[in-house]
Coordinates of C-alpha atoms in Angstrom, one line a residue:
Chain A
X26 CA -26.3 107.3 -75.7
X27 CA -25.4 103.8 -76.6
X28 CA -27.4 104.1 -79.8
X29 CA -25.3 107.1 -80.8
X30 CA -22.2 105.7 -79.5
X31 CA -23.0 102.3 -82.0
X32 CA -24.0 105.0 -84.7
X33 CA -20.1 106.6 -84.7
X34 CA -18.9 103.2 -84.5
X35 CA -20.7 102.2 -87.7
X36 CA -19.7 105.2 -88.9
X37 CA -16.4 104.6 -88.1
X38 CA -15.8 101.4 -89.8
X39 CA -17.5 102.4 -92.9
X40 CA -14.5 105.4 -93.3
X41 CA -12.0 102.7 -92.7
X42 CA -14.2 100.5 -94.9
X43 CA -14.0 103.0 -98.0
X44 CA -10.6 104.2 -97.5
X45 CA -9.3 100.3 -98.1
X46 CA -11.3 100.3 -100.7
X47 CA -9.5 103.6 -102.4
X48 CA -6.2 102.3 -101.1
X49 CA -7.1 98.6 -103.3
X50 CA -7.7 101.1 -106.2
X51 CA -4.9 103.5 -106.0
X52 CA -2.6 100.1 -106.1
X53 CA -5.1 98.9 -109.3
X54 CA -4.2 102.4 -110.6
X55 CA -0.9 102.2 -109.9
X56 CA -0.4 99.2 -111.6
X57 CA -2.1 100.2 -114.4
X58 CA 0.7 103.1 -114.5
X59 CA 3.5 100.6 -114.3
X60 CA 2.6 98.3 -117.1
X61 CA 1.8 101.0 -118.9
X62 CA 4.5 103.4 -118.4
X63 CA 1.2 106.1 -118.1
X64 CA 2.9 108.6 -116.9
X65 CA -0.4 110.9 -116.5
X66 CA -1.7 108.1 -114.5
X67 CA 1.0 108.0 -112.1
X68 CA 0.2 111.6 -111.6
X69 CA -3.5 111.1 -110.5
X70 CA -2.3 108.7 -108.4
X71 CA 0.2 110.4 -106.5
X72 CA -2.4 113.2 -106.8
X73 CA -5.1 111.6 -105.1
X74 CA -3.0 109.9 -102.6
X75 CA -3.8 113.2 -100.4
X76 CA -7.4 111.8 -100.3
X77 CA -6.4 108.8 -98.3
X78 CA -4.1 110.9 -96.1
X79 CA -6.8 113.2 -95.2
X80 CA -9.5 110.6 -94.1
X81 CA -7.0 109.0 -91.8
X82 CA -6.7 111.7 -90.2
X83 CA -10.9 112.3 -90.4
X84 CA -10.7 108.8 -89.2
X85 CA -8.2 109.2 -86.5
X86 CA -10.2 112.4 -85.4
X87 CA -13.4 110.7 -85.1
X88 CA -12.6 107.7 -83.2
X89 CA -10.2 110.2 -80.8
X90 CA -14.2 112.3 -80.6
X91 CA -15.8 109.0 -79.6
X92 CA -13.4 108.2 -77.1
X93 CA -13.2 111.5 -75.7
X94 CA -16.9 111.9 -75.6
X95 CA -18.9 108.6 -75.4
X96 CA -15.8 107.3 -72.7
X97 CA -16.8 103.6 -73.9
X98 CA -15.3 100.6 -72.0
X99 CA -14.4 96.9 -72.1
X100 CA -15.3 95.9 -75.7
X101 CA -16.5 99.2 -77.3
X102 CA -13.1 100.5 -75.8
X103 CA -11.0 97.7 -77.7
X104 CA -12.9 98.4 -80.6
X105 CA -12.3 101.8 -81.1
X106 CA -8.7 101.6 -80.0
X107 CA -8.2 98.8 -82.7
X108 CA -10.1 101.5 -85.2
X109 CA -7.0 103.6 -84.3
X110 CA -4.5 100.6 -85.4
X111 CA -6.3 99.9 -88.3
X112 CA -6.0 103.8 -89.8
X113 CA -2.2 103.2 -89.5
X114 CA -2.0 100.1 -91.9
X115 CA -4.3 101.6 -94.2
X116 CA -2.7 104.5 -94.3
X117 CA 0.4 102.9 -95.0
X118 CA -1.8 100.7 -98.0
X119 CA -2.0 103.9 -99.9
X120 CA 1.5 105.0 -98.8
X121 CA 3.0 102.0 -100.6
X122 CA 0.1 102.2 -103.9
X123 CA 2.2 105.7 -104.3
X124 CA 5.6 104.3 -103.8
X125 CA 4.8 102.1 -107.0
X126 CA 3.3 105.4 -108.8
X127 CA 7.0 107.3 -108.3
X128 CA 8.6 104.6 -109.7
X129 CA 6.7 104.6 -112.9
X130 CA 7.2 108.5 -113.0
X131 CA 11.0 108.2 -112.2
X132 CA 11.4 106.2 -115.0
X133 CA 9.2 107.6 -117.9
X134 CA 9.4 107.5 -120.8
X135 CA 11.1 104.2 -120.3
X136 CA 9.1 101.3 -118.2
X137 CA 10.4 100.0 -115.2
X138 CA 9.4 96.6 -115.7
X139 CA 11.3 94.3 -118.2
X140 CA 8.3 92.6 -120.0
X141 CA 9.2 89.0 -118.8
X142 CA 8.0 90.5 -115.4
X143 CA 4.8 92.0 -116.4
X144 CA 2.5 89.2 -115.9
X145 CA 3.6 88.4 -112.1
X146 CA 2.9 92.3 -111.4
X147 CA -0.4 92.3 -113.2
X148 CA -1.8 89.7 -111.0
X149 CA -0.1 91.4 -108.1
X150 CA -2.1 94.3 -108.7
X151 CA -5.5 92.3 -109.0
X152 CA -4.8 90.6 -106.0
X153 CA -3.8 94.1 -104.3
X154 CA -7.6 95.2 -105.3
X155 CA -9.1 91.8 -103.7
X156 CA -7.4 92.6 -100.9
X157 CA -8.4 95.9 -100.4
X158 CA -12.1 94.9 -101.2
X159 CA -11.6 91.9 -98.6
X160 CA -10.2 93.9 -95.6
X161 CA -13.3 96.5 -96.5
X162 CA -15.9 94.0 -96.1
X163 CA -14.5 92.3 -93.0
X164 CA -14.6 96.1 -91.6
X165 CA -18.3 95.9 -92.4
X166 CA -19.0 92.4 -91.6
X167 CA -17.0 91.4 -89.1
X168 CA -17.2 88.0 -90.0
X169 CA -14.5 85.8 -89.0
X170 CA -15.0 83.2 -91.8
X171 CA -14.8 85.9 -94.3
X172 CA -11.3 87.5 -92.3
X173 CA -9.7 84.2 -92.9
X174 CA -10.4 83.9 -96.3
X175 CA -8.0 87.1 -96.8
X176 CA -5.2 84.8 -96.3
X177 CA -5.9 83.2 -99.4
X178 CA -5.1 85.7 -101.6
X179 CA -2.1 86.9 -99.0
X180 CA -0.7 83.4 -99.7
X181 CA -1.5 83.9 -103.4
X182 CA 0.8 87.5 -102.9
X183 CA 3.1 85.1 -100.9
X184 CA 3.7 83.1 -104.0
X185 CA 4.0 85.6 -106.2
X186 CA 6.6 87.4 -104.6
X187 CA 8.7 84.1 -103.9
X188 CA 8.3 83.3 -107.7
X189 CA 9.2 86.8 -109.2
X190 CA 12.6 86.0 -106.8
X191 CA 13.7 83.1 -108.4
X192 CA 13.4 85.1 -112.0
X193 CA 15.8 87.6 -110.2
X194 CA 18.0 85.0 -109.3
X195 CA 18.0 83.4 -112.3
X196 CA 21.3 83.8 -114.4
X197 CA 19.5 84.0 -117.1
X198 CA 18.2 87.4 -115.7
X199 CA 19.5 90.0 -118.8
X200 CA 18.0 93.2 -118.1
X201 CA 20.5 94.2 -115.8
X202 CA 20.9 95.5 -112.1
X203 CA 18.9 98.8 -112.1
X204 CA 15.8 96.3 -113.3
X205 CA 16.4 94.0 -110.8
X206 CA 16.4 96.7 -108.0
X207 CA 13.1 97.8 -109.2
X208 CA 11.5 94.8 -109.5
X209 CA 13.0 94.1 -105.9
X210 CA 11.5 97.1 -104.3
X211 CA 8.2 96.8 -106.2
X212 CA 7.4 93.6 -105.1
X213 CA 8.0 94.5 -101.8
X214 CA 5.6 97.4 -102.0
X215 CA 3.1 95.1 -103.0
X216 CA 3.5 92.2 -100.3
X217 CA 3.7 94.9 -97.8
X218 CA 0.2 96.1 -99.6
X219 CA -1.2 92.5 -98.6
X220 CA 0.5 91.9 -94.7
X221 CA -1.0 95.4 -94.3
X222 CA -4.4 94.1 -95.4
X223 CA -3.9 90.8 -93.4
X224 CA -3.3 93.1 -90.4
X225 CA -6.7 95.1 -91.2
X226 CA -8.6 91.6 -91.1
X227 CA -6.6 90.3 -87.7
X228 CA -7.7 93.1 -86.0
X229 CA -11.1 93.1 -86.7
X230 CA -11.2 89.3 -85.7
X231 CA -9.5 90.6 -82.3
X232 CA -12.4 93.1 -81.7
X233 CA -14.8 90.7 -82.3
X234 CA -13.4 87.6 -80.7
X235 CA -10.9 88.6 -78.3
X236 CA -8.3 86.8 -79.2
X237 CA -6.1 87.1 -82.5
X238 CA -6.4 84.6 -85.4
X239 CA -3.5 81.8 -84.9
X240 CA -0.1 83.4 -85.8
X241 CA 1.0 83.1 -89.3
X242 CA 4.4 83.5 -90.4
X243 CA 4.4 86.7 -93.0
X244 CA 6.5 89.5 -94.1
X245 CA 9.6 87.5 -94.5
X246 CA 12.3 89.2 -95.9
Chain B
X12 CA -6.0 109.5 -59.0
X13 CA -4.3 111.9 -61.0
X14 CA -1.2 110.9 -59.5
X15 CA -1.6 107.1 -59.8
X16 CA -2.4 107.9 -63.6
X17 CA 0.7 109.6 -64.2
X18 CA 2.7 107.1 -63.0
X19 CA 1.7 104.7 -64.7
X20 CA 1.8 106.9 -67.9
X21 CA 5.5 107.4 -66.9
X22 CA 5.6 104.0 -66.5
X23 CA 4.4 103.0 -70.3
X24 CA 6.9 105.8 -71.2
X25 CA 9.8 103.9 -69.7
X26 CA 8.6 100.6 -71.1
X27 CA 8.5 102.7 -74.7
X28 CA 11.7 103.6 -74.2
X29 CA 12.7 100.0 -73.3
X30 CA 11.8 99.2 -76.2
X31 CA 13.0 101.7 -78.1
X32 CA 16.8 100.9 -77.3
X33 CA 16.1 96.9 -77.7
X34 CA 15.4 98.0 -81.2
X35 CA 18.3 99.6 -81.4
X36 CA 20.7 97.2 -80.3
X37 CA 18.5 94.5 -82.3
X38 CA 19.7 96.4 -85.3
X39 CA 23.0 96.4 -84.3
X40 CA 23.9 93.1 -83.8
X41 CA 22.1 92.2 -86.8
X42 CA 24.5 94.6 -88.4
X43 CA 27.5 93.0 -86.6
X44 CA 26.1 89.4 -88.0
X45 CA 25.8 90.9 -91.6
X46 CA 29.2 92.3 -91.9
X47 CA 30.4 89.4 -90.4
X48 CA 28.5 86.4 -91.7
X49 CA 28.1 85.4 -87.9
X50 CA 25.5 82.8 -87.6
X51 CA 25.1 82.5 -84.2
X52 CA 25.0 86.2 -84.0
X53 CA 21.9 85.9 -86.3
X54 CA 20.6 83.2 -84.5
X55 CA 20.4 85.4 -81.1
X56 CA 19.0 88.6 -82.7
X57 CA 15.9 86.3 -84.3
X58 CA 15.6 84.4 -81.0
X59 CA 15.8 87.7 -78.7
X60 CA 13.4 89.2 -81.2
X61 CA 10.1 87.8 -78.9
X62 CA 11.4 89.9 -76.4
X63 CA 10.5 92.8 -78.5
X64 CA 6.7 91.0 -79.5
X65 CA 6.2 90.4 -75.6
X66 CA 7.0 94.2 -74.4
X67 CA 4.4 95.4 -77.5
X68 CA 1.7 92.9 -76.1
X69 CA 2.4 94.2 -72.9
X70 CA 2.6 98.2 -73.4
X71 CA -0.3 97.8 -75.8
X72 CA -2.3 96.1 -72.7
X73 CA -1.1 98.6 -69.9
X74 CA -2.1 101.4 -72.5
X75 CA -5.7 99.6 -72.1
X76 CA -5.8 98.7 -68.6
X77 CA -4.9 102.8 -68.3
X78 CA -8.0 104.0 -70.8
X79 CA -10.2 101.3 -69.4
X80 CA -9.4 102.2 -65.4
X81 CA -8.7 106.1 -65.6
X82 CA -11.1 106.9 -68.4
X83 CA -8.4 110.6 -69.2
X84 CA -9.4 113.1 -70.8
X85 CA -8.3 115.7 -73.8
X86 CA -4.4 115.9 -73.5
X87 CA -4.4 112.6 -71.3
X88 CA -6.6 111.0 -73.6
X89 CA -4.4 112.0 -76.7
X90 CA -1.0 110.9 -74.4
X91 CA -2.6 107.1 -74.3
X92 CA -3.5 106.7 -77.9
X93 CA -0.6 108.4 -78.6
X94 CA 1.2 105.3 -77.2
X95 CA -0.5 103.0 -78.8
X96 CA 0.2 104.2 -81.7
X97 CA 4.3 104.2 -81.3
X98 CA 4.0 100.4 -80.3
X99 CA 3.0 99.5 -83.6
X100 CA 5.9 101.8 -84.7
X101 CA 8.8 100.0 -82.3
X102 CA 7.5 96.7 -82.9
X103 CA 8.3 97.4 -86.4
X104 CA 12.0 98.2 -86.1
X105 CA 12.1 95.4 -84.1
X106 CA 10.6 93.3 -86.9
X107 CA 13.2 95.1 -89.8
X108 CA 16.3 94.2 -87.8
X109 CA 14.7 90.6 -87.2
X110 CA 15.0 90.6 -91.2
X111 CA 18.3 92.0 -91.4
X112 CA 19.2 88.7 -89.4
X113 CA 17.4 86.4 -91.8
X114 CA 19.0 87.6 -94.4
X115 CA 22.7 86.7 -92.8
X116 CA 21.3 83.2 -92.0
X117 CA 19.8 82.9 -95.4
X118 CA 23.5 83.4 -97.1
X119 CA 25.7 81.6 -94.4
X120 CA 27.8 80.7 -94.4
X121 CA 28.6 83.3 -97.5
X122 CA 28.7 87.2 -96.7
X123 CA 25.6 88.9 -97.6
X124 CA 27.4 91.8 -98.7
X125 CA 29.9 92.5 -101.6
X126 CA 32.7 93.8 -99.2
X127 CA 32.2 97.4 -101.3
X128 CA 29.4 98.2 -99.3
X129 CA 30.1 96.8 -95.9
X130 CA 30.6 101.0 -94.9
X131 CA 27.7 102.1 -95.9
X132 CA 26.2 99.2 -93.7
X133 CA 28.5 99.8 -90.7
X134 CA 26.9 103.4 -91.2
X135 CA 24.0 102.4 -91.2
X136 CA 23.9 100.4 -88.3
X137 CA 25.7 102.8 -86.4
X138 CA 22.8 105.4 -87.3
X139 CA 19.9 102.8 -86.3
X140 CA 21.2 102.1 -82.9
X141 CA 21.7 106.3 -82.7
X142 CA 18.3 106.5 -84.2
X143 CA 17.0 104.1 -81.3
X144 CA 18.5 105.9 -78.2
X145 CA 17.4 109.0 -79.6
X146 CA 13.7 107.8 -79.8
X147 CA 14.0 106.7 -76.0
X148 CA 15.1 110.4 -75.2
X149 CA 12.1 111.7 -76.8
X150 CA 10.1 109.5 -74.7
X151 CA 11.8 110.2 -71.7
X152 CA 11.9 114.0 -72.0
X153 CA 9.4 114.6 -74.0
X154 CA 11.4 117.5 -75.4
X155 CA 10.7 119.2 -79.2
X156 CA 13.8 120.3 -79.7
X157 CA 15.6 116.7 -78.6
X158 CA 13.1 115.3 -81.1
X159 CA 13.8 117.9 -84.2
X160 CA 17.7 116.7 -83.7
X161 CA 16.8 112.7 -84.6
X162 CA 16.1 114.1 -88.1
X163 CA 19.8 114.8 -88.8
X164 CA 20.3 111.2 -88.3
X165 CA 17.6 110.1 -90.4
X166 CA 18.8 112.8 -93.1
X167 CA 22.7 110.7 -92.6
X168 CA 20.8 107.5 -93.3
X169 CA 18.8 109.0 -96.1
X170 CA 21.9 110.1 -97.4
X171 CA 23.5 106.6 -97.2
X172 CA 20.5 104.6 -98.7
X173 CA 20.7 107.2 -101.9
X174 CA 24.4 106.4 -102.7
X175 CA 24.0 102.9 -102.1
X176 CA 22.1 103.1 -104.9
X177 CA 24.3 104.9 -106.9
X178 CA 27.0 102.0 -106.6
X179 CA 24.4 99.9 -107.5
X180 CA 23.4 101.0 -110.4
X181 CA 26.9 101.9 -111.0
X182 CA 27.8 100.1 -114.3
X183 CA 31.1 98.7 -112.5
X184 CA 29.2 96.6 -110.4
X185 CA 30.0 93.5 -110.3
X186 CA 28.5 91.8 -107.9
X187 CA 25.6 90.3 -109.9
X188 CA 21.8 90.5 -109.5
X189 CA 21.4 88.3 -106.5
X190 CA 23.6 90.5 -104.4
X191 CA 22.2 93.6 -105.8
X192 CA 18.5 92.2 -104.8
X193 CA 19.9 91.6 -101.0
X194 CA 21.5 94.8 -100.9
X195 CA 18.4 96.9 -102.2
X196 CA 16.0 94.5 -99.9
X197 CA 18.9 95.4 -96.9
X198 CA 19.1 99.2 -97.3
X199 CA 15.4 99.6 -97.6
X200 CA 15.1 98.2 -94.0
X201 CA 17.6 100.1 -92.3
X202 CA 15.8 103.5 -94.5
X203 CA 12.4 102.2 -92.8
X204 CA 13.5 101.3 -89.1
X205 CA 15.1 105.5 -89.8
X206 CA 11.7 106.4 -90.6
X207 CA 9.9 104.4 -87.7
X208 CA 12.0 106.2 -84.9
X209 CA 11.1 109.7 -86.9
X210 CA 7.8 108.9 -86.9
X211 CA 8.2 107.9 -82.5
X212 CA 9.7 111.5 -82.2
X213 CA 6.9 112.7 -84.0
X214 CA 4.0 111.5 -82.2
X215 CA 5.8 112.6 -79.1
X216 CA 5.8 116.0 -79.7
X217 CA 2.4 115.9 -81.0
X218 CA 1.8 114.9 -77.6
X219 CA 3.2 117.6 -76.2
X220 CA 2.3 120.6 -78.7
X221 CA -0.8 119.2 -79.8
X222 CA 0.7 119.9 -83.6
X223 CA 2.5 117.6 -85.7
X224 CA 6.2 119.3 -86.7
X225 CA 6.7 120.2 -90.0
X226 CA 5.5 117.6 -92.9
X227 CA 9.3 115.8 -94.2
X228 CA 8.9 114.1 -97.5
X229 CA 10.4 110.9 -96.3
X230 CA 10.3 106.6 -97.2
X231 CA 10.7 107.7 -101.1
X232 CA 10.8 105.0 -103.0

């Protein structure tokens, strides 16, 4: 019983596992669109979004199944309730990969980005992919160590975002309001991507520890 | 047994709800601090905003204690995780009117807002505090049709955030780029806490039906 029970829950964690890893790749893809103005691109990508929609609810399913017939407790309970959180920010990973994929699409032929810009969201998007890699393999592991190093690159995000601010700000912005709203909601899209990914890795440190990794200050508007 | 379990799921319903109108009044003050540049205002919805964190700790751990003590099963089970799952969504609207405060402090003691837009934003406010009774209704009384109405507010704010973005791209703006940047960072929060309470409703009544209603395209970009 407790063999098949540890089975599902491997099982389990290797669907969240691979669906951060298609979320990381939908933002790489997305990206990819953006810069590009690849219009065709952002259509696979808001075409394949349904993929990640479906497992999460495959995943949602299955850890419901577990529950309802394995009736774990004390840990193996947290853990598969925490399996349930985690679907949620993954979920919302890919969610905000296609939210940068409409924006291309609404505004082909032309690019969204001005091309001062273009550099800050090309290393947004690699870091988006490291993320996604990061939070899959602190799903498999569940190595503490390798859940704190995820912060690196959020802080790396973190940084990003604050810079491509003061380009907004600066006067010597000339590309105009309708730019600077995109570039506003794009970068939050993709420091959402990253607190989302932060969340993944907390969570798992909280199943295996007990206690949440010490509070960090994130998401500020 | 049965009986004790109920309770206490009525119980974590209440404290749902609880929350669910904290949220809402969260949001409105922050809405009263915005339009007026009130600092202090700010000051109390960021302070008052643990409140929020503490009840989400707390519902999330009587959630537990009830899978962990009463082990329920099939529609029981579903109620619990069910539960879960809309704490993550509540502590999020607490979190977006937290921002909506932070951004009044950030620009005190100027206004946030060009005064052309402080309607839509009254609105708006008006419609999240709506938005969050109407989400502790669900919870209460668990009714379908009580949670099909919360999407005429959400279509209202919809509606709002859309022409707010037609004044801003409006050529006659002329409020600059760093106003424009607040303004789009500001409407996208109030659009999200719209789409948290939605998504509240939602769960409820897959609670109750044991089918999600009708898929709403909503959270475009």
């Amino acid at each position: 019983m407790r063999t098949a029970y540890h089975d599902q829950l491997a099982a389990l964690s290797t669907r969240l596992g691979d669906m951060c890893g298609l979320s990381g790749r939908a933002m790489e893809r997305a990206t990819q669109s953006l810069l590009q103005a690849d219009l065709l691109l952002a259509e696979q990508v808001i075409s394949d979004h349904d993929q990640i929609t479906r497992m999460s609810a495959q995943a949602e399913e299955e850890a419901f199944m577990i529950l309802a017939l394995q009736a774990p407790v004390a840990g193996d309970l947290r853990s598969i309730i925490a399996a349930i959180q985690i679907v949620a920010d993954i979920d919302r990973m890919g969610a905000l990969a296609l939210h940068v994929a409409k924006i291309t699409r609404r505004r082909h032929p032309q690019h969204a980005l001005p091309e001062e810009v273009n550099g800050y969201f090309a290393e947004m998007g690699r870091l988006a992919v490291e993320l996604g890699n990061s939070a899959r393999e602190v799903l498999l592991s569940r190595d503490p160590e390798q859940a704190a190093r995820i912060h690196e690159d959020d802080d790396a995000m973190d940084d990003l975002h604050r810079h491509l601010f003061t380009v907004l700000m600066d006067r010597e912005w000339r590309h105009g309001v309708a730019a600077a709203v995109d570039v506003t909601l794009l970068g939050r899209f993709y420091e959402r991507f990253a607190d989302h990914a932060v969340e993944v890795a907390r969570r798992v440190i909280f199943q295996v520890t007990g206690t949440f990794p010490e509070e960090r200050a994130c998401d500020t508007p």
